[in-house]
Amino acid sequence: MDLFIDLLTGLCFFLGSLCIIIGACGLIKLPDVFSRIHAAGMIDTGGTAFFILGMIIQSGWSLITVKLLLIGIFIFFTSPVTSHVTANLAREKGIVPVGKKIGKLL
Amino acid sequence: MFLAALTACAVSALLVLARIILGKTTFDRVLAVNSLGTIIVIGIALHGFYANRPEFLDIAIVYALINFIGTVAILKLFSTGSLKGNNK
Amino acid sequence: MISELMINAFLVSIMLAIGIALLKSRSVIYTVLLTSAYSLVAALMFITLDAVDVAFTEASVGAGISTVLFLAAMAFLPKKEEQTVNNQAFPAVICLVLGGVLIWCSYDLPEIGLATSPIHQHIVPEYILGSRDDIGIPNIVTSVLASYRGYDTFGETIVVFTAGIAVLAILKNNKKTLNKIKSQKKVVKNG
Amino acid sequence: MISSTLGVWNYWIVFFLMMIGLFLVIGRKNLLKKIVGLTIFQTSVFLLYITFGKIQGGTPPILNNINETVYSNPLPHVLILTAIVVGVATTALGLSLVLRINSEYGSIEEEDISAQDLIDYHDLIETSKKISVKFKK
């Protein structure tokens, strides 16, 4: 049983690590703000979700689980707000997305 | 296992830090600081498990909130020029 | 054993990178952003060095309140630093020499995490035992802060209170006294 | 070799950070940057103290019921807990002073402020000369 729990946790951690590394590479590689928001979202959702799931599996059922769930809920509510505010403000301040034909969209 | 996860956090923190330093516009930097905060929240939780005393997750909760407040305050200042009201 | 040291070294190097970026930054909002990130990494560093309460305080006070204070002040200040062509060689030389002396002295400091270093010998074992037996609070930091070193904490509250009153007195909108001073100046100028 | 280098690495970087803070305070002319430098200096001193308190293989100083636990040194934590709160009070005071200076001089660059002071000083000298001339008459 212990081995099974450890295996599940390891799988979750592997997926989470993959998510945050892909997200960080995206932050470096992608060309402008609007596309980098996708990468940041990858870190905020995929990374935290998998890591917190792995730690919940590891900790069993106790107060720690509740705290982990609280962290997850906070990040899940605050991350979209931050992304939305950033994108909205960047559009207002006149940053043109890469590859947009001027006058077509928006 | 926890050490490996911490290493992944470290690598991504380095990459995000590079974006903070290289970033062209302020929005890139705000986005990257927010991501760095998220990675640090994960790192605190992981370090608690790694050191065998996972009671200290309260700090991670405080972090998740403080990070959000800081980012939104910076963006608000950047958009309206002051922290009070919503006049533009 | 060595992994703890590696984690510490990595985090502290990240803090150094943020500090160097601070040196090169020109716009003020970027500086405030970097200070916020610096406080975040510092608090993670405090956790890896076993200072949980300090990390809690640094997270809420250092990263939260400081950033908001800086931003609230920045709303009334000019946003860009002027490009001055002054000579910065003299301060740089002072800093380098002082840093070199400090690093030279650091060879006499005990290695990190040595249980036999002098700081751990004197009064701390008594505090740990006393916190368990006499006071009964599981958090040793709290029992030292509120009981053994209670007067220090009392002095701290006085300092914070004085600072608050000073801020209010400085920022008070005292246009009457200002006008009085200006009129006096005019009287002096006109003879 | 690696272990001994890592054993003093924290101290070195902490000293570098201190010097960065000191340079920001004495080398920059912008008053806001000076306060940021003070913050950096403070945090590096905190790090130095907390580094002294660490014991290898220890746990945070919160009592658990296992007998043979090694706790890290709680005394630096107490000192730094006090210092952080006082540091924020100092930052607030400095920022309010900067705001007041800005409302009085219209600038937070050190050179502008000293130039305006110089002009005021010369004005004062000239008016006092006039007054003394009047008295002699």
CSV table of C-alpha atoms in Angstrom, one decimal, chain C residues 5 10 14 32-34 39 41 59 63 65 77 81 99 102 127 133 148 153 167 171 173 175 183:
chain,number,residue,atom,x,y,z
C,5,LEU,CA,23.4,23.4,2.1
C,10,PHE,CA,20.9,28.2,-4.6
C,14,ILE,CA,18.9,33.9,-6.7
C,32,VAL,CA,9.5,48.1,-6.5
C,33,LEU,CA,8.7,44.8,-8.4
C,34,LEU,CA,12.2,43.5,-7.9
C,39,SER,CA,11.3,39.6,-0.2
C,41,VAL,CA,12.7,34.7,-2.0
C,59,ALA,CA,5.9,37.3,4.0
C,63,ALA,CA,6.5,41.4,0.9
C,65,ILE,CA,2.9,45.8,3.5
C,77,LEU,CA,6.1,60.8,-6.9
C,81,GLU,CA,14.8,58.4,-12.3
C,99,GLY,CA,33.0,43.9,1.1
C,102,LEU,CA,34.1,41.5,5.4
C,127,TYR,CA,15.2,28.6,27.2
C,133,ASP,CA,8.7,22.9,31.8
C,148,TYR,CA,11.9,36.0,28.7
C,153,THR,CA,8.8,43.6,22.8
C,167,VAL,CA,4.3,59.8,9.9
C,171,LEU,CA,2.1,64.2,6.4
C,173,ASN,CA,-1.8,69.1,5.7
C,175,LYS,CA,-1.0,74.8,5.0
C,183,SER,CA,4.7,85.5,4.4
